[in-house]
Short mmCIF file of C-alpha atoms and ligand atoms in Angstrom, two decimals:
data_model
loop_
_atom_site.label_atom_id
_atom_site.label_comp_id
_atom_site.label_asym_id
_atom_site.label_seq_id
_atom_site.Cartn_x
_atom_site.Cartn_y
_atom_site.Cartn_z
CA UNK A 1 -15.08 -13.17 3.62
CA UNK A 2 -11.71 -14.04 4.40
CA UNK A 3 -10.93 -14.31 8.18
CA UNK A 4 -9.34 -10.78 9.32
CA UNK A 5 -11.00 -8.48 6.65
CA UNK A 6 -13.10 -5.79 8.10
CA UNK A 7 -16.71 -6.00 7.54
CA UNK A 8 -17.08 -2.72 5.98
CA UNK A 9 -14.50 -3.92 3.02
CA UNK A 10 -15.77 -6.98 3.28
CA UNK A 11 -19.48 -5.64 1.63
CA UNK A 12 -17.78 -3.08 -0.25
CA UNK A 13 -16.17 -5.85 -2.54
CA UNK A 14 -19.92 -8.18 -2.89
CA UNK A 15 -18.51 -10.69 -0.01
CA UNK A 16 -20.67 -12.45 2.38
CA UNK A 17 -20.32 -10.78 5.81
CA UNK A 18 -21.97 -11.89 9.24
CA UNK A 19 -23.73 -8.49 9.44
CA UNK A 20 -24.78 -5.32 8.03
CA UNK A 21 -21.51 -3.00 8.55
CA UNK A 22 -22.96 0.76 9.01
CA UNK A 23 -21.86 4.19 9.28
CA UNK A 24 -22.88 7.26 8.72
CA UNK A 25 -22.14 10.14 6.93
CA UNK A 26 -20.67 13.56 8.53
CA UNK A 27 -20.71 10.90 11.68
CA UNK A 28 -18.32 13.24 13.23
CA UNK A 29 -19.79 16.45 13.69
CA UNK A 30 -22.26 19.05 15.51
CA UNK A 31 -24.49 16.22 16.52
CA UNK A 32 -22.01 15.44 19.03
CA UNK A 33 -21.45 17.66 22.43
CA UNK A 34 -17.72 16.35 22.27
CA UNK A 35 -17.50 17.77 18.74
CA UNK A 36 -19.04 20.87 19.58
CA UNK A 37 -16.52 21.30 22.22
CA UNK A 38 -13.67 21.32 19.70
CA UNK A 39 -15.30 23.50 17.82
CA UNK A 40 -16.17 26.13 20.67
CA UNK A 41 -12.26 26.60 20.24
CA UNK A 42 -10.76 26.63 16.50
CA UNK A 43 -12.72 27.44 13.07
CA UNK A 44 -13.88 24.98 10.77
CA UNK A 45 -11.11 25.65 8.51
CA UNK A 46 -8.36 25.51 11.48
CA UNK A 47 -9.98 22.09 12.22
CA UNK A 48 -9.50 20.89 8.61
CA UNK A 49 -5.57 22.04 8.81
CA UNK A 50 -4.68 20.87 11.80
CA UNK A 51 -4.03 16.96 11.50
CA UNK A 52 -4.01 16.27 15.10
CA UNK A 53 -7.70 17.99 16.29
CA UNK A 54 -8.87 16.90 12.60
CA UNK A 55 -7.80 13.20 13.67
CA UNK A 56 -9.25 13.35 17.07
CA UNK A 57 -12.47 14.58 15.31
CA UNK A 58 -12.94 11.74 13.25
CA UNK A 59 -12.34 9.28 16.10
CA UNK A 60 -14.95 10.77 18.32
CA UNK A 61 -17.80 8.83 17.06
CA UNK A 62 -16.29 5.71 17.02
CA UNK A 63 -15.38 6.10 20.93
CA UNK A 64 -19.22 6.31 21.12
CA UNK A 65 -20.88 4.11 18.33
CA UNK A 66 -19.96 0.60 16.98
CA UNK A 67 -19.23 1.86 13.91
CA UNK A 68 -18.12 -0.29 10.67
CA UNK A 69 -15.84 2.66 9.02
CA UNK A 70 -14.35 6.13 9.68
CA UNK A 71 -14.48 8.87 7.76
CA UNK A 72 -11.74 11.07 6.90
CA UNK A 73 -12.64 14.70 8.47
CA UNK A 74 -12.11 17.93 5.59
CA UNK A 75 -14.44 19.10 3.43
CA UNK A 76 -14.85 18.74 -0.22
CA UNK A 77 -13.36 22.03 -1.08
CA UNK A 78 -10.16 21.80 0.84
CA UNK A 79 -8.35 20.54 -2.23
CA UNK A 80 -9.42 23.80 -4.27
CA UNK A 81 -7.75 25.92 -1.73
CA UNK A 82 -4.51 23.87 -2.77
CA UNK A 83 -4.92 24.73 -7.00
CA UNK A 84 -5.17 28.71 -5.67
CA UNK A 85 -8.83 29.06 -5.35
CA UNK A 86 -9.87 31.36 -2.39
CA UNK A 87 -12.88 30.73 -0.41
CA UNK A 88 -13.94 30.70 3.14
CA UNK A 89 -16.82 28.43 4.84
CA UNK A 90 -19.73 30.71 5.89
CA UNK A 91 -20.74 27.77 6.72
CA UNK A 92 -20.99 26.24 3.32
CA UNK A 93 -18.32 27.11 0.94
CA UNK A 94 -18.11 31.02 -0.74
CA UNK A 95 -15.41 31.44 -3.44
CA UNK A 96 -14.09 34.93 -3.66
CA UNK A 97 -13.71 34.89 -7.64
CA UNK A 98 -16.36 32.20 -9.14
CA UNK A 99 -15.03 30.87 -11.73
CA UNK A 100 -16.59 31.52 -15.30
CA UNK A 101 -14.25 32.31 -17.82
CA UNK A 102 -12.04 30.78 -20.06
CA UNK A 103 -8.73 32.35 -18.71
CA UNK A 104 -9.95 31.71 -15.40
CA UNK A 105 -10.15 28.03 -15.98
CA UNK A 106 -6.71 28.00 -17.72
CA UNK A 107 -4.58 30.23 -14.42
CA UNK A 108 -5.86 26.90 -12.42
CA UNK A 109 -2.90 25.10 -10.63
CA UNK A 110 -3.14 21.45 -11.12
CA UNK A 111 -2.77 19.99 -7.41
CA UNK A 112 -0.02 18.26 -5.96
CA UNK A 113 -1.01 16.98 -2.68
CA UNK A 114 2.21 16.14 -0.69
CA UNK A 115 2.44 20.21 -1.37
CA UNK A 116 -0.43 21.64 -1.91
CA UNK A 117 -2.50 19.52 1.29
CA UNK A 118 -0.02 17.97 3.70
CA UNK A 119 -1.97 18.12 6.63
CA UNK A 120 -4.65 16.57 5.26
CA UNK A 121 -2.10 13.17 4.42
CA UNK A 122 -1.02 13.31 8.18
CA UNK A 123 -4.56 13.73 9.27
CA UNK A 124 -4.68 10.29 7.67
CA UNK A 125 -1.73 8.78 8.97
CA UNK A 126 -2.45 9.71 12.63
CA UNK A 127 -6.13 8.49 12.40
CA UNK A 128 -4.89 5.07 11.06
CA UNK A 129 -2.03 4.83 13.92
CA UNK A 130 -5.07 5.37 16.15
CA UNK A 131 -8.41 3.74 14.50
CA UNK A 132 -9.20 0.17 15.54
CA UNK A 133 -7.74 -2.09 13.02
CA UNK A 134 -11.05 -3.99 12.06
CA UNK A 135 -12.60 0.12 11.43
CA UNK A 136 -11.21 0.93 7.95
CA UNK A 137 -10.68 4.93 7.04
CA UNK A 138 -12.71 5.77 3.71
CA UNK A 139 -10.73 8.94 2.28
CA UNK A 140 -13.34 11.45 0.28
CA UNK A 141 -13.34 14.24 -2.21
CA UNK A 142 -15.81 16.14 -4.50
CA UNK A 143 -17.40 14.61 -7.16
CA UNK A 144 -15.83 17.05 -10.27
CA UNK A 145 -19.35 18.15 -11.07
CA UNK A 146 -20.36 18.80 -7.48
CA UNK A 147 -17.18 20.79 -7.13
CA UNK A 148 -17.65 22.50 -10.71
CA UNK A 149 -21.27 24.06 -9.26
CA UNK A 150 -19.36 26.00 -6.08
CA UNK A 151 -16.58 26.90 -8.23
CA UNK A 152 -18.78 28.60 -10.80
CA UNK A 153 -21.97 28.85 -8.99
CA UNK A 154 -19.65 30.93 -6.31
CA UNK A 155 -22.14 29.46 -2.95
CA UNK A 156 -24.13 27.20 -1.65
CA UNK A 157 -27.19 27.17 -3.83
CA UNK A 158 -30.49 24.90 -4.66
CA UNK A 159 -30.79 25.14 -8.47
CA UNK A 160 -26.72 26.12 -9.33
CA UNK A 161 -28.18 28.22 -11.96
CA UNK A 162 -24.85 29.70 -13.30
CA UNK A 163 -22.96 26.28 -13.22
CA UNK A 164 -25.82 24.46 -15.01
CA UNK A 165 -26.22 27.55 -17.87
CA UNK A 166 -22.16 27.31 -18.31
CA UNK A 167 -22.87 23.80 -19.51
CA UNK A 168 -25.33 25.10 -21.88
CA UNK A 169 -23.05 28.47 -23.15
CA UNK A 170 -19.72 26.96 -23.36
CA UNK A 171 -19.60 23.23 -23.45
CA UNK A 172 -16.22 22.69 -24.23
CA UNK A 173 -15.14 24.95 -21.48
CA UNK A 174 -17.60 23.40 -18.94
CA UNK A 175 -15.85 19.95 -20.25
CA UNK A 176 -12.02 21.62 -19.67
CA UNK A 177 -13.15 22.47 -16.16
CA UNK A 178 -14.40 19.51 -15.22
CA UNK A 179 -11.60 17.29 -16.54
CA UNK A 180 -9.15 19.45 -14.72
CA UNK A 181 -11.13 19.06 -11.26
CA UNK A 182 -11.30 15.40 -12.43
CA UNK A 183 -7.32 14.65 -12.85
CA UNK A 184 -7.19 16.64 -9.30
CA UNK A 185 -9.31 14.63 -7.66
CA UNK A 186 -7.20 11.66 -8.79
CA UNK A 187 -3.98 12.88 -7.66
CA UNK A 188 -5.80 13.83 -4.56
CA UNK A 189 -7.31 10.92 -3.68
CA UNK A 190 -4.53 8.55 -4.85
CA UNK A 191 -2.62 10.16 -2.36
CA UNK A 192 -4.82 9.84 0.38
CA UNK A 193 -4.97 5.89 -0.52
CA UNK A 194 -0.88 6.23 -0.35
CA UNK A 195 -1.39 7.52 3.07
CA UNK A 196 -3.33 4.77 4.09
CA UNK A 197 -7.04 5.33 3.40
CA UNK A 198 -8.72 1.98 2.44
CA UNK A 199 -11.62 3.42 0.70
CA UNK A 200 -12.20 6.36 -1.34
CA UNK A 201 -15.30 8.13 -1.77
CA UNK A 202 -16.78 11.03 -4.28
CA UNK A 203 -19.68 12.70 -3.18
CA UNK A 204 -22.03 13.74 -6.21
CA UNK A 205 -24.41 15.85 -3.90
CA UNK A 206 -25.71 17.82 -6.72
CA UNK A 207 -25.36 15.56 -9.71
CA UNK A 208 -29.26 15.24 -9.84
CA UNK A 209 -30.15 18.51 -10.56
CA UNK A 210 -28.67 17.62 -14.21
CA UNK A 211 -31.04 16.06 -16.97
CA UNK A 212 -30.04 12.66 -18.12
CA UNK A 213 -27.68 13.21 -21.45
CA UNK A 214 -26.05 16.11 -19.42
CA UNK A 215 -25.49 13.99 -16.25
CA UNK A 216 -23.76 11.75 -18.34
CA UNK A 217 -21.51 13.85 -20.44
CA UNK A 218 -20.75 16.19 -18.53
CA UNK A 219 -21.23 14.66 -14.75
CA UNK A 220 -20.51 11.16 -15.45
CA UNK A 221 -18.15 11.77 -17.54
CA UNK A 222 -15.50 13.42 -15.49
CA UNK A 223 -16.31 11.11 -12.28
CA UNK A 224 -15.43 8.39 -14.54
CA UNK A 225 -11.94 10.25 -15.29
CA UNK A 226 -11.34 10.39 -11.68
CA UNK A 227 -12.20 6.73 -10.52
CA UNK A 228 -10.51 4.84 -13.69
CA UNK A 229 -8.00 6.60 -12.91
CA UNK A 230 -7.96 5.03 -9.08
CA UNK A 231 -8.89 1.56 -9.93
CA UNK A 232 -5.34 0.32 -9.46
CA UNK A 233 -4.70 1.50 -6.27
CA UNK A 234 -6.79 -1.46 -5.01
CA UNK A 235 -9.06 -0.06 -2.52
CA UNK A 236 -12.89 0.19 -2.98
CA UNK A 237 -14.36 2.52 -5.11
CA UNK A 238 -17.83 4.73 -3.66
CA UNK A 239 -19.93 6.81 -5.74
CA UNK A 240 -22.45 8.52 -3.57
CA UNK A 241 -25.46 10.05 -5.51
CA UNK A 242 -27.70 12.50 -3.96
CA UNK A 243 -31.29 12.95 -5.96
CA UNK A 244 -30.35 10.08 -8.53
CA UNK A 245 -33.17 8.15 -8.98
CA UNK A 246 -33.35 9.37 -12.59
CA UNK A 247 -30.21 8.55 -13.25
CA UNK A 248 -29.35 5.64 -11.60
CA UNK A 249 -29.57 3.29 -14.89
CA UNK A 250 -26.47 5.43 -16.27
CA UNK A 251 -24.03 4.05 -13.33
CA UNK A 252 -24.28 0.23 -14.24
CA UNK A 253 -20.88 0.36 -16.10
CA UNK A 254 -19.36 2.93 -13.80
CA UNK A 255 -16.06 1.81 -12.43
CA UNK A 256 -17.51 1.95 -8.71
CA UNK A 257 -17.78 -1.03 -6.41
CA UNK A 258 -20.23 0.92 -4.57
CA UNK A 259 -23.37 3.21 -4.81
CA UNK A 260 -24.41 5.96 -2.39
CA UNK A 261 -28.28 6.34 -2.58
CA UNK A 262 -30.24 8.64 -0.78
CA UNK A 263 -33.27 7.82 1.19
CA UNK A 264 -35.73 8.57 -1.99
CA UNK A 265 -35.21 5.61 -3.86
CA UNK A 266 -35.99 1.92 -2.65
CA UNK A 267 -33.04 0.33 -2.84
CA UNK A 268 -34.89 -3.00 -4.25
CA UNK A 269 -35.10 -1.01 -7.11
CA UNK A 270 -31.41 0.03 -7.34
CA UNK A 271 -30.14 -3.33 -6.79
CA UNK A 272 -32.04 -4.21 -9.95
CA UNK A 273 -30.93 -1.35 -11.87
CA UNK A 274 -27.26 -1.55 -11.14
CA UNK A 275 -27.20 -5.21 -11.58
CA UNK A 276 -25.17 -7.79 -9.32
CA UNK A 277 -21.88 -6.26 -9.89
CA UNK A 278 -22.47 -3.29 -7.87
CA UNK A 279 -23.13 -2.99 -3.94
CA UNK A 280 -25.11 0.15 -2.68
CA UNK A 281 -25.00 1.70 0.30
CA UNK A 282 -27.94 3.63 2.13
CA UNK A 283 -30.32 4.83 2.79
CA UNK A 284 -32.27 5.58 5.81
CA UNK A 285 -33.66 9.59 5.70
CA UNK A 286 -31.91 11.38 8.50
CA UNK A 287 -35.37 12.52 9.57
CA UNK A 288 -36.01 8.99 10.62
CA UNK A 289 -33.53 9.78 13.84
CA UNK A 290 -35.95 11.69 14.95
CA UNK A 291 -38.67 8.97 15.34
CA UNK A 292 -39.94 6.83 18.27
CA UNK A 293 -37.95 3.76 18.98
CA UNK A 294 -39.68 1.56 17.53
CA UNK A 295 -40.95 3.32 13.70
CA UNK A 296 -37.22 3.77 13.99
CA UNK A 297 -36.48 0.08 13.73
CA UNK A 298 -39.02 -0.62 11.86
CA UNK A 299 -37.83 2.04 9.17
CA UNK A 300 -34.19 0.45 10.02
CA UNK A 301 -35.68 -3.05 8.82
CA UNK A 302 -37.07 -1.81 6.14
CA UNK A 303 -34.31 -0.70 4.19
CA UNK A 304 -32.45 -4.07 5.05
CA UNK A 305 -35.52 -5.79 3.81
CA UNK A 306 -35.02 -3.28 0.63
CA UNK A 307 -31.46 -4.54 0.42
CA UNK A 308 -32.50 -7.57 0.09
CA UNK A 309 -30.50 -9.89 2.83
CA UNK A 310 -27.64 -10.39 -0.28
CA UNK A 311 -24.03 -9.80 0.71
CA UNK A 312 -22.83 -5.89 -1.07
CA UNK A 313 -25.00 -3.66 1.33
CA UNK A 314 -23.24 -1.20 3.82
CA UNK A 315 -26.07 0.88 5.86
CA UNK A 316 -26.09 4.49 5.83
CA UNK A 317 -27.94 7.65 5.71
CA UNK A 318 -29.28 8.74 2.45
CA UNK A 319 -27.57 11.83 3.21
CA UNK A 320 -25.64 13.86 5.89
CA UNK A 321 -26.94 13.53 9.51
CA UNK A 322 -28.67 16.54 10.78
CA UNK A 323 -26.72 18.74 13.45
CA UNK A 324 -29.79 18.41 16.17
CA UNK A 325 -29.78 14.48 16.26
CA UNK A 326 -29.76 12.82 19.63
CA UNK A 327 -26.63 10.64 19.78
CA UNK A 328 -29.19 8.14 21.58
CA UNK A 329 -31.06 7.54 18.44
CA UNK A 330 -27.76 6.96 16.40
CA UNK A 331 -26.59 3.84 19.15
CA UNK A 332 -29.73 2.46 18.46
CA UNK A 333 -29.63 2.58 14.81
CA UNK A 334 -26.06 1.09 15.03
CA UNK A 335 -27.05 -1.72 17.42
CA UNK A 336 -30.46 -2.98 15.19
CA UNK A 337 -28.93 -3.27 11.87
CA UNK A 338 -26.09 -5.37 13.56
CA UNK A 339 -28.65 -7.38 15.64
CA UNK A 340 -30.99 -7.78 12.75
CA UNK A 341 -28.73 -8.26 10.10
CA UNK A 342 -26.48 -11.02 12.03
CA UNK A 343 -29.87 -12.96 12.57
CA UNK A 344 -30.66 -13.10 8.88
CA UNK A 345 -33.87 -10.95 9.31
CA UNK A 346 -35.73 -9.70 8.12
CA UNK A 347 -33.66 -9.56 4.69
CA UNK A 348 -34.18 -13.45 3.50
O1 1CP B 1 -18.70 25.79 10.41
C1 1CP B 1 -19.00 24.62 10.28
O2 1CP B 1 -19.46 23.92 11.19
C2 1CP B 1 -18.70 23.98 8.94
C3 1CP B 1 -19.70 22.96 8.51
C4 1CP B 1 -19.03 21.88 7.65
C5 1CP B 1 -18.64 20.60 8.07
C6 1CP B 1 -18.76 20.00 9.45
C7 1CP B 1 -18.68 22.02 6.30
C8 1CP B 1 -18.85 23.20 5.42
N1 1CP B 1 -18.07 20.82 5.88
C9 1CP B 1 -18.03 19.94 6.93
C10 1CP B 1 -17.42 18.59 6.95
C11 1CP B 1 -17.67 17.69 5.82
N2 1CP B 1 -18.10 18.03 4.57
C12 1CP B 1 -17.44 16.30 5.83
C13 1CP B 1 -16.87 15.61 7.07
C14 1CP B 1 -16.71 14.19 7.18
C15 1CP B 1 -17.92 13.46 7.76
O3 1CP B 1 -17.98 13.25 8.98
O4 1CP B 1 -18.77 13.00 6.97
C16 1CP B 1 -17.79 15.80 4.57
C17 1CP B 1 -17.76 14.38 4.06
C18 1CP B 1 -18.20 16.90 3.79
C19 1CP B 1 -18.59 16.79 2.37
C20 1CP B 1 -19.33 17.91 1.75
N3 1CP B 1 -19.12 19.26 1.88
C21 1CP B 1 -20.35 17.72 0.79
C22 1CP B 1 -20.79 16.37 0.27
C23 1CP B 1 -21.80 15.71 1.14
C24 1CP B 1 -23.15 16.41 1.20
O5 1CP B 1 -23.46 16.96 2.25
O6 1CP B 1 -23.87 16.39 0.17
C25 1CP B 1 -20.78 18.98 0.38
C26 1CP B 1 -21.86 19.29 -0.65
C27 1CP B 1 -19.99 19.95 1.07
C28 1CP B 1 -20.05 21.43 0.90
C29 1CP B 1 -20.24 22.08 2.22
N4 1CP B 1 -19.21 22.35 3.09
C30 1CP B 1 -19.70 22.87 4.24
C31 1CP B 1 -21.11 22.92 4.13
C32 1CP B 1 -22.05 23.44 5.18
C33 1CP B 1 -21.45 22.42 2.86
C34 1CP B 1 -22.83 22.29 2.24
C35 1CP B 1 -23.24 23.57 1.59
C36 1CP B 1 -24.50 23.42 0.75
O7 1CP B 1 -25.55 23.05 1.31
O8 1CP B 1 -24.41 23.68 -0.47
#
């Protein structure tokens, strides 16, 4: 690692770092009273779209924690709003018109963020004016197959049955949408790089409800679209997979630095899979925060025991934290991977 790069960019690229870096996804959020207390005040979506409360948001947990990375605060369908899609967050995201035509797919705007989703650039520019300089921002958006099942599917759902039967009845439109989200999410998150995010992340969340040879034409596919289209920008590449144990063979030649894995998969076993070009990132269950101190260091060893002690592992969740965490459990959780890992244990 070269003296003066953060740790968290450090493992991102394969480097050798002098500890674990961790953080945690939707760090900033209900969990936290100081969060809540926003909150109490604006909506969700008047959070997203207002750069200085979204900023202070995603600072609050690194007041608290010793945290390796921020997170941008939005959501993954902010950008849709942009391209003319309405929807409201009820919590999760409810599009007025789901999408499931062909003329539907053609009236969609392409996005053009320094338009279509200013605030969420300044967000980003006041959060790195503010963030410590050795806590890099990771930028985010929706993996285009993710996005593809709220779009069509219309809600939050478990099985997405419309989206997954519009890649069975129309194929080539399935493949028009999901380009289109794909060259989006490029412009969209090349901008956010522009604007000074040092990372860039697509959540998959619901890639793994796909079977194999669909995951990879239709899922993989378009993610691909979106991050070859980012590798020039320079900053690392994340591709977080929720439920992709089956799959995970198909991301070897993906053009991310990183993989997300969620707590159901050792990640022994991914490391092997992937092959050494690749770090991961994981994957303690969020349910494990709710253990006694010590089975939750001992879970916390165990996945850096799964890692494997070899430089390219940034701890995480294997998925977002749950809202009725104690912020207690999460300062321990930051404080043993960082005393563990730094002493070389129990990985070698
Ligand atoms: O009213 C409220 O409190 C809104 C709840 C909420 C929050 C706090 C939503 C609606 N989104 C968010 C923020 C959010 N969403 C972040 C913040 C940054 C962070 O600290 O990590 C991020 C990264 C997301 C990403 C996101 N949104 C994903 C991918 C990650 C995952 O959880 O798998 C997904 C699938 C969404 C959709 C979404 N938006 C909101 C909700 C409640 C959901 C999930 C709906 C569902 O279960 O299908």
């Amino acid at each position: 690692m070269s003296s003066g790069t953060p740790v968290f960019l450090a493992a991102c690229r394969g480097e050798p770092v002098p500890y674990t870096p961790i953080w945690i996804m939707r760090q900033a959020g209900r969990y936290l009273p100081e969060y809540r207390a926003v909150r109490a005040k604006v909506s969700f979506e008047a959070l997203t779209r207002t750069p200085e409360l979204a900023a202070e948001v995603t600072l609050q947990p690194l007041r608290r924690f010793a945290l390796d990375a921020a997170i941008l605060f939005s959501d993954i369908m902010t950008p849709l709003q942009g391209m003319g899609i309405e929807l409201t967050f009820e919590p999760g995201p409810v599009v007025r018109e789901p999408i499931r035509t062909r003329a539907a797919i053609e009236a969609l705007r392409p996005l053009a963020p320094e338009q279509d989703v200013p605030f969420v650039l300044e967000t980003i520019r006041l959060i790195r004016a503010a963030a410590p300089r050795n806590v890099p921002l990771i930028g985010f958006a929706g993996a285009p197959f993710t996005l593809f099942c709220y779009l069509v599917g219309g809600r939050p759902s478990k099985e997405f049955e419309a989206a997954r039967a519009f890649l069975y009845s129309d194929p080539q439109a399935a493949v028009r949408l999901l380009d289109h989200l794909a060259d989006a999410m490029a412009a969209y998150l090349g901008a956010q790089a522009a604007a000074g995010a040092q990372a860039l992340m697509l959540f998959e969340s619901w890639g793994g409800l796909l079977a194999p040879p669909q995951f990879e034409h239709f899922a993989l596919a378009a993610a691909r679209r979106t991050l070859s289209a980012l590798r020039s920008r320079g900053v690392p590449l994340i591709y977080y997979l929720n439920q992709g144990s089956a799959l995970h063979e198909r991301l070897a030649a993906l053009e991310a630095d990183v993989i997300g894995v969620d707590w159901r998969s050792p990640l022994g076993t991914v490391r092997r899979v992937l092959g050494a070009g690749k770090a991961v990132q994981g994957n303690l269950d969020p349910a494990a925060l709710f253990a006694a101190p010590e089975v939750l260091e001992r879970e916390a060893e165990r996945v850096l025991r799964e890692a494997g002690g070899q430089p390219g592992h940034i701890f995480n969740l294997g998925h977002g934290i749950w809202p009725h965490t104690d912020p207690d459990a999460v300062a321990r959780l930051v404080d043993i991977v960082h005393e563990r890992s730094a002493r070389g244990e129990p990985g070698a």
